[in-house]
Short mmCIF file of C-alpha atoms in Angstrom, two decimals:
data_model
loop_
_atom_site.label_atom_id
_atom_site.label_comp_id
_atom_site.label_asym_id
_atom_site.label_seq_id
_atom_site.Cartn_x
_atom_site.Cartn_y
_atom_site.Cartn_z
CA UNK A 158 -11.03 8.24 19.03
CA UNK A 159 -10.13 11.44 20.24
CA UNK A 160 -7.03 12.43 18.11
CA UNK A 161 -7.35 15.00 15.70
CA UNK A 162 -3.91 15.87 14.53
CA UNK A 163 -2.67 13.34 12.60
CA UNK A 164 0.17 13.05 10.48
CA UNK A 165 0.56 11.11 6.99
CA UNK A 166 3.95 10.53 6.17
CA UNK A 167 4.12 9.77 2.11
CA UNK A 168 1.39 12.06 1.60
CA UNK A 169 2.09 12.97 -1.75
CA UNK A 170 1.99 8.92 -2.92
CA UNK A 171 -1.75 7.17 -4.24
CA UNK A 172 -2.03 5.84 -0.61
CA UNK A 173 -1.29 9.02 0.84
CA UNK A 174 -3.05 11.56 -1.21
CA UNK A 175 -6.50 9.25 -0.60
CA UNK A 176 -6.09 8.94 3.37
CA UNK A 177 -5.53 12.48 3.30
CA UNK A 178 -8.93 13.04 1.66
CA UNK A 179 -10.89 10.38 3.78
CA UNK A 180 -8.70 11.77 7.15
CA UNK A 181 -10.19 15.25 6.37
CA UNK A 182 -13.59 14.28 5.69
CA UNK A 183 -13.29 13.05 9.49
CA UNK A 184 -12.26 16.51 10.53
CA UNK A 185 -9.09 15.71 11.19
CA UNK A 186 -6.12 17.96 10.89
CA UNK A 187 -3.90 16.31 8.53
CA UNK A 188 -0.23 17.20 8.35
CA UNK A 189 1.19 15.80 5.15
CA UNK A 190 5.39 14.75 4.39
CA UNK A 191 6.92 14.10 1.10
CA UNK A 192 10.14 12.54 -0.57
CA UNK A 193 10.15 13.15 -3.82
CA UNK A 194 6.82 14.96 -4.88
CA UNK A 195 6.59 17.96 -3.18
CA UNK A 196 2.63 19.23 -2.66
CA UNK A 197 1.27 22.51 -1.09
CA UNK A 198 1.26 22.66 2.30
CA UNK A 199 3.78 19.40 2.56
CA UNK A 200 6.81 18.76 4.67
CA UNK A 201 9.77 17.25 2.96
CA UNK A 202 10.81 14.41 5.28
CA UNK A 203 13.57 12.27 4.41
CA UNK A 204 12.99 8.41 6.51
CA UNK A 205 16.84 7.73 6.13
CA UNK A 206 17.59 10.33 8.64
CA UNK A 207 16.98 9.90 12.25
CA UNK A 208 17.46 13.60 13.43
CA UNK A 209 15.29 15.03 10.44
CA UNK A 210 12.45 12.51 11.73
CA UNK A 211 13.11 13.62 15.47
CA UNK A 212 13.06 17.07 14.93
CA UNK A 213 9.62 16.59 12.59
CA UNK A 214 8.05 14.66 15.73
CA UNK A 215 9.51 17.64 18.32
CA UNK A 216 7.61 20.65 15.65
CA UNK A 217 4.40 18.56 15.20
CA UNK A 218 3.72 16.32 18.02
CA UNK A 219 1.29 14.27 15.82
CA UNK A 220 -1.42 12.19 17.87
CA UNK A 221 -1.16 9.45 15.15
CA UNK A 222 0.92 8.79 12.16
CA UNK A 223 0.19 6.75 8.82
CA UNK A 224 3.29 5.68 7.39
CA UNK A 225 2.66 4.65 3.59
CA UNK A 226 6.34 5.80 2.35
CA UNK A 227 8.21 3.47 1.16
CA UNK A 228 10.73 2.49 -1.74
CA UNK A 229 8.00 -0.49 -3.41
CA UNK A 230 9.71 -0.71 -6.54
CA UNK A 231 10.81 -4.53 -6.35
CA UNK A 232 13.25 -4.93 -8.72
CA UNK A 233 15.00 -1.69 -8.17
CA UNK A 234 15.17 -3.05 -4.32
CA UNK A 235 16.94 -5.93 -5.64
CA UNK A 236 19.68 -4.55 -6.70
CA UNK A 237 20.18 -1.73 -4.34
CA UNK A 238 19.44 -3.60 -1.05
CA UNK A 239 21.18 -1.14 1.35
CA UNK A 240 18.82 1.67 0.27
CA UNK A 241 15.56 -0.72 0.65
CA UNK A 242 16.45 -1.68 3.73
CA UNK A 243 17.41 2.16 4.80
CA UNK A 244 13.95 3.54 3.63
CA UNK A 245 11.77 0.62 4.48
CA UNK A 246 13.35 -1.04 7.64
CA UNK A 247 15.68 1.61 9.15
CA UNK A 248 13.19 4.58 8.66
CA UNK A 249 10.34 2.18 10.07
CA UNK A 250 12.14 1.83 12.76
CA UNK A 251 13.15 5.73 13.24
CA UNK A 252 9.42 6.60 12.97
CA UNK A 253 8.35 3.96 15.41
CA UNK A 254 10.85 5.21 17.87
CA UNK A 255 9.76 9.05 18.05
CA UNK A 256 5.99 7.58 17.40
CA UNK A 257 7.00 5.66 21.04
CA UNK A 258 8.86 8.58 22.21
CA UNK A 259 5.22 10.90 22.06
CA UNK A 260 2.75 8.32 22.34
CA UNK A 261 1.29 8.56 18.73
CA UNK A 262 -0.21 5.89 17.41
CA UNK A 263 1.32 4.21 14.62
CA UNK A 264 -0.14 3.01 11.20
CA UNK A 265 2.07 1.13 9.24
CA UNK A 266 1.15 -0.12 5.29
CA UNK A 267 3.18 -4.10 4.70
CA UNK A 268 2.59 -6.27 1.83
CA UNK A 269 2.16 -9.76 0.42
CA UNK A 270 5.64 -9.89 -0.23
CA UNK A 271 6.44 -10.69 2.93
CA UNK A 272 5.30 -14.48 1.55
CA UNK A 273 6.95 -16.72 -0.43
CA UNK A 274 3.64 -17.04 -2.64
CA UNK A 275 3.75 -20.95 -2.39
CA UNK A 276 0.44 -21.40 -0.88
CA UNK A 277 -1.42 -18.35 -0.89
CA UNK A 278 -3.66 -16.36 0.26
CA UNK A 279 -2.67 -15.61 3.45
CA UNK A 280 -4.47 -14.61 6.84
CA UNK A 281 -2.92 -13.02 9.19
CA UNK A 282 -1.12 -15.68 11.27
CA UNK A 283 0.78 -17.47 8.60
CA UNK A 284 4.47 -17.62 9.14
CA UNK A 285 6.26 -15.06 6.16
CA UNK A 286 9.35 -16.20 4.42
CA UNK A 287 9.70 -13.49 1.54
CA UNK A 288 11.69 -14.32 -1.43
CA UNK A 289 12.80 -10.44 -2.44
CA UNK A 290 14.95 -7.44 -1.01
CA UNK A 291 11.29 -5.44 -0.98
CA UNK A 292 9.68 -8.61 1.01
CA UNK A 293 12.34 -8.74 3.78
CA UNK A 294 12.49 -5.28 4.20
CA UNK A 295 9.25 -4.94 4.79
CA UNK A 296 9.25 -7.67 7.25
CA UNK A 297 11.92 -6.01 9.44
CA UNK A 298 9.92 -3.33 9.13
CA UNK A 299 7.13 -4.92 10.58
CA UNK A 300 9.01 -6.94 13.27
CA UNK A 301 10.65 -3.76 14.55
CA UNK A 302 7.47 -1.22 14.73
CA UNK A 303 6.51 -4.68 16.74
CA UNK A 304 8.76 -4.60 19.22
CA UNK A 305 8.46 -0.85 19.84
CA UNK A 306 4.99 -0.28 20.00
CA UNK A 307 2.92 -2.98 20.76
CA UNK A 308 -0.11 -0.85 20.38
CA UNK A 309 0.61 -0.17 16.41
CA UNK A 310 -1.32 -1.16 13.41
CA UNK A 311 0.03 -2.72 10.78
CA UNK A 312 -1.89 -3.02 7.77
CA UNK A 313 -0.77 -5.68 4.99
CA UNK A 314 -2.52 -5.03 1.70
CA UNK A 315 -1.52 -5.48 -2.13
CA UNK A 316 -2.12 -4.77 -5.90
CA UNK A 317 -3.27 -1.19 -4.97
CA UNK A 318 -5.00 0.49 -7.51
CA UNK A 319 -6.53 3.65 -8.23
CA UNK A 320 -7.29 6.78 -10.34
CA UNK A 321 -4.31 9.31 -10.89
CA UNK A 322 -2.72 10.25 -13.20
CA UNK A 323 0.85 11.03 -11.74
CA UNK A 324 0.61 7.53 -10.40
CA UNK A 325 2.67 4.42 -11.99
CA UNK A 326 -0.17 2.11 -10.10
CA UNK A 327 -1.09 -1.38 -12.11
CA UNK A 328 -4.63 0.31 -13.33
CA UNK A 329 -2.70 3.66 -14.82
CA UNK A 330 -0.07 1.33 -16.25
CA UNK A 331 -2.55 -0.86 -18.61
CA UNK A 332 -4.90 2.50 -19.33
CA UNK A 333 -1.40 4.62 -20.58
CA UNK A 334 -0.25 1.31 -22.95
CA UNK A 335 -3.50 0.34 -24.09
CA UNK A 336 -4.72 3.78 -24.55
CA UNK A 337 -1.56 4.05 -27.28
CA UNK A 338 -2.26 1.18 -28.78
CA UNK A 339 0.58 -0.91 -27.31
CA UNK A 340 0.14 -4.38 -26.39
CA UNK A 341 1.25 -5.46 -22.52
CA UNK A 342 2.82 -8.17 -21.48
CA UNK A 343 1.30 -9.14 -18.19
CA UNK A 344 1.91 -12.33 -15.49
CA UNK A 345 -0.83 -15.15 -15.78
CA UNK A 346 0.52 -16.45 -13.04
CA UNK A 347 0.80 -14.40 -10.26
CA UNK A 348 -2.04 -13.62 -8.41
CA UNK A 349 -2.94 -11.54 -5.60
CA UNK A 350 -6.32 -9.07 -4.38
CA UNK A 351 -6.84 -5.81 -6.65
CA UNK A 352 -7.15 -3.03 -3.62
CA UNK A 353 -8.44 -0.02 -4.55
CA UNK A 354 -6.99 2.98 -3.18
CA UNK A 355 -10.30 4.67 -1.72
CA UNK A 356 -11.39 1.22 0.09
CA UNK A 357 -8.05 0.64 1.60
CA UNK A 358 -8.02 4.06 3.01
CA UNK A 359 -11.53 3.96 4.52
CA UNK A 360 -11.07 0.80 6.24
CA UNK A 361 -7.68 1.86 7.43
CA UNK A 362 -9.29 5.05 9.19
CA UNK A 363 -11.89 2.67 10.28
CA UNK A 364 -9.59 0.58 11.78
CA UNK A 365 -8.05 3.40 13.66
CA UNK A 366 -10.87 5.03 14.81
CA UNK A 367 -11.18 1.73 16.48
CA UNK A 368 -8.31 1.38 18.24
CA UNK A 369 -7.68 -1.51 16.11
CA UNK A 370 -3.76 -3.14 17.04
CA UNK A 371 -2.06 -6.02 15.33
CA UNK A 372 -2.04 -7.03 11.62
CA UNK A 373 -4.53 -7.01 9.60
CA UNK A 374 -4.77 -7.64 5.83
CA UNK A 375 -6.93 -4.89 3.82
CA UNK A 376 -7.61 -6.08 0.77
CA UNK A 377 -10.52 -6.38 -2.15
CA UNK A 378 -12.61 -9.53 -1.69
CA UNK A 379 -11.57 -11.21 -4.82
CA UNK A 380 -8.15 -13.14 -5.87
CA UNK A 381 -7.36 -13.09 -9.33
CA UNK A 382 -4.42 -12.83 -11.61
CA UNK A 383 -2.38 -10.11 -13.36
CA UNK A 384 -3.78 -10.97 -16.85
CA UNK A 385 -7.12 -11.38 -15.49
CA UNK A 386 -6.92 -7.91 -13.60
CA UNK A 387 -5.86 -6.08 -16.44
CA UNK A 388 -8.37 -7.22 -18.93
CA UNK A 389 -10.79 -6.55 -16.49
CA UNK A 390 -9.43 -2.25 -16.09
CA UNK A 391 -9.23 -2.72 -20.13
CA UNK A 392 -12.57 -3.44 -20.28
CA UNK A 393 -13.74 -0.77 -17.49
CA UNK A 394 -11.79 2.19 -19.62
CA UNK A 395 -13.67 0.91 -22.73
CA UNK A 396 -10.30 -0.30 -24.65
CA UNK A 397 -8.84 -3.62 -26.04
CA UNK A 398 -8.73 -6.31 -23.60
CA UNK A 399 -7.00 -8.18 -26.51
CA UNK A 400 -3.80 -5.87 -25.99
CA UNK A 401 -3.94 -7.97 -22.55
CA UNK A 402 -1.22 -10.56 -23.58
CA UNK A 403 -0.78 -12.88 -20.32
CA UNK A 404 2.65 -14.37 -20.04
CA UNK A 405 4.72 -16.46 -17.48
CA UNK A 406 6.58 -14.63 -14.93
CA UNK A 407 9.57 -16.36 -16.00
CA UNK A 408 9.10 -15.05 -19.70
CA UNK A 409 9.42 -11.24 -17.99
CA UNK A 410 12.35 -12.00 -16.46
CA UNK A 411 12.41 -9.53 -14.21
CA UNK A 412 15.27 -8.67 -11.16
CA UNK A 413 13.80 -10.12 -8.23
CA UNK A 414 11.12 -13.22 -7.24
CA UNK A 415 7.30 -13.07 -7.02
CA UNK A 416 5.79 -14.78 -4.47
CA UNK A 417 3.24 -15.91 -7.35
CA UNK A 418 0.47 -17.51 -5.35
CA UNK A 419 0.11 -14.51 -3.27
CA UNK A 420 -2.76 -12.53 -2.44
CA UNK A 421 -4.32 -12.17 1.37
CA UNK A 422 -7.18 -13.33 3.49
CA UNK A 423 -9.87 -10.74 4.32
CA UNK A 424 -11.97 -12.95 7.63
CA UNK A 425 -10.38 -10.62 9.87
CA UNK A 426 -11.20 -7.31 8.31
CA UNK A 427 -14.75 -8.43 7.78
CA UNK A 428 -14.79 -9.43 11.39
CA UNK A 429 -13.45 -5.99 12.46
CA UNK A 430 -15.49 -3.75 10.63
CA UNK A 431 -18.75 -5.66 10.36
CA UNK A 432 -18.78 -5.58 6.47
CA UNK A 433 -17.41 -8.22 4.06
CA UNK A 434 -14.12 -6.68 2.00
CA UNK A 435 -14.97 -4.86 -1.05
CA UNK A 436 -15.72 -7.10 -4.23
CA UNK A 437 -13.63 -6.33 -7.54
CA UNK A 438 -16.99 -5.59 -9.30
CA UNK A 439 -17.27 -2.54 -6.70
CA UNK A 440 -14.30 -1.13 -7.39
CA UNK A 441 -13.97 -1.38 -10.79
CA UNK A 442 -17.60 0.51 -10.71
CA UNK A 443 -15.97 3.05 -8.43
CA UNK A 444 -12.93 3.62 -10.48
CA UNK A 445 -14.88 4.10 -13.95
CA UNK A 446 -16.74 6.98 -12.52
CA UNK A 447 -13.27 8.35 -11.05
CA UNK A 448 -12.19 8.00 -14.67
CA UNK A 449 -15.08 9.49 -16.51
CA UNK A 450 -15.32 12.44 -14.17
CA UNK A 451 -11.01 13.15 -14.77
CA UNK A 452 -11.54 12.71 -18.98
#
């Protein structure tokens, strides 16, 4: 692949922060935006406006561009739809257009929600029907980078997971409550691929470097639930798996809809990159020596 100056916008997020590491490890030359969480040697970029994200494009002229920004919070998406759709749809579509406009390729992180979670997992040509603000957004999202750059890459992944601790991720979640003591409350019945945040970005550059085009899910190998996921990073950061307790969604009652038979088929990826996806077991291994090394 010949580019070399590549541009990840949501660097500052768990998705961003590890493609910038594996990106530079490539010799690339990364250029990093932000929202929210400003970092050294970041641009702030706000998605919601079309001129900022045309005059970014005119000062940088990226070869490629990862977008991972996006407003993922589902229930807060429920109830402030405009905004979702603004961030995750409209600034999609603002990104794809300049992306178009310079010939960069595009890189563009979906989801699971873009299911209804009634017969999951999910390969790559299964019709979506999402149930949530988040879930449609992200489909427009998808459906418009589409139409404007048939050459993109869209990447669908889920349950991403990872070491850091500025991160509100699933994994930091159960180690901050159990770690106090606190029991947690967590779905038995949704399930869905634990992704950690290191594999999703290496096959994601791998992909690239390929001049991979399409969708493609990146996600771990294995399909488990919630509950089952976080006694399993309960166990990994040596602590009470007991403080696990798994609950129906419906007891959580929470803003907006699972799709609760999620989760997404890796054939494809495995086809692609000539490896099978990477097994929990891995990346729990992976993330306990991430842990050890940070305590």
């Amino acid at each position: 692949m010949a580019s070399s100056r590549v541009t990840v916008i949501g660097a500052s997020g768990l998705v961003g922060q590890a493609l910038t590491r594996v990106l530079e490890s490539h010799r690339y030359e990364v250029r990093g935006t932000y929202a929210s969480r400003p970092a050294e040697g970041r641009t702030r970029l706000d998605l919601t406006d079309a001129a900022q994200v045309r005059d970014y494009f005119v000062r940088v002229q990226p070869q490629a561009v990862f977008l991972t920004a996006a407003l993922t919070h589902v229930d807060y998406c429920e109830g402030h739809p405009e905004e979702a759709f603004r961030i995750n749809a409209e600034g999609a579509k603002s990104v794809a257009t300049e992306a178009a406009r310079y010939g960069s390729k595009l890189v563009f992180y979906s989801t699971d929600y873009v299911f209804d979670g009634s017969d999951g997992p999910y390969d790559e040509g299964a019709q979506p029907s999402p149930v949530s603000v988040y879930g449609k957004s992200k489909l427009e999202a998808e459906k418009t980078v589409q139409t404007i750059l048939k050459d993109a890459l869209i990447l669908r992944t889920t349950v991403v997971f990872g070491w850091d601790r500025s991160s509100k991720n699933f994994a930091m979640q159960v180690y901050h409550e159990l770690q106090a003591g606190k029991p947690m409350r967590v779905p038995e019945d949704q399930f869905g691929n634990p992704t950690l945040v290191d594999y999703l970005a290496e096959a994601s550059v791998r992909l690239f470097q390929q001049g991979t085009h399409g969708v493609v899910n990146v996600v771990g190998k294995d399909l488990l639930s919630r509950a089952d996921f976080g006694k399993a990073l309960a166990k990994v950061f040596g602590l009470d798996p007991a403080l696990v307790q798994p609950v129906a969604t419906s007891a959580l009652q929470q803003r907006a809809q699972r799709p609760l038979r999620g989760g997404l088929k890796t054939e494809k990826l495995s086809q692609l990159l000539g490896i099978q996806a990477m097994p929990l077991e891995e990346a729990l291994k992976r993330l306990r020596r991430q842990w050890r090394a940070d305590v």
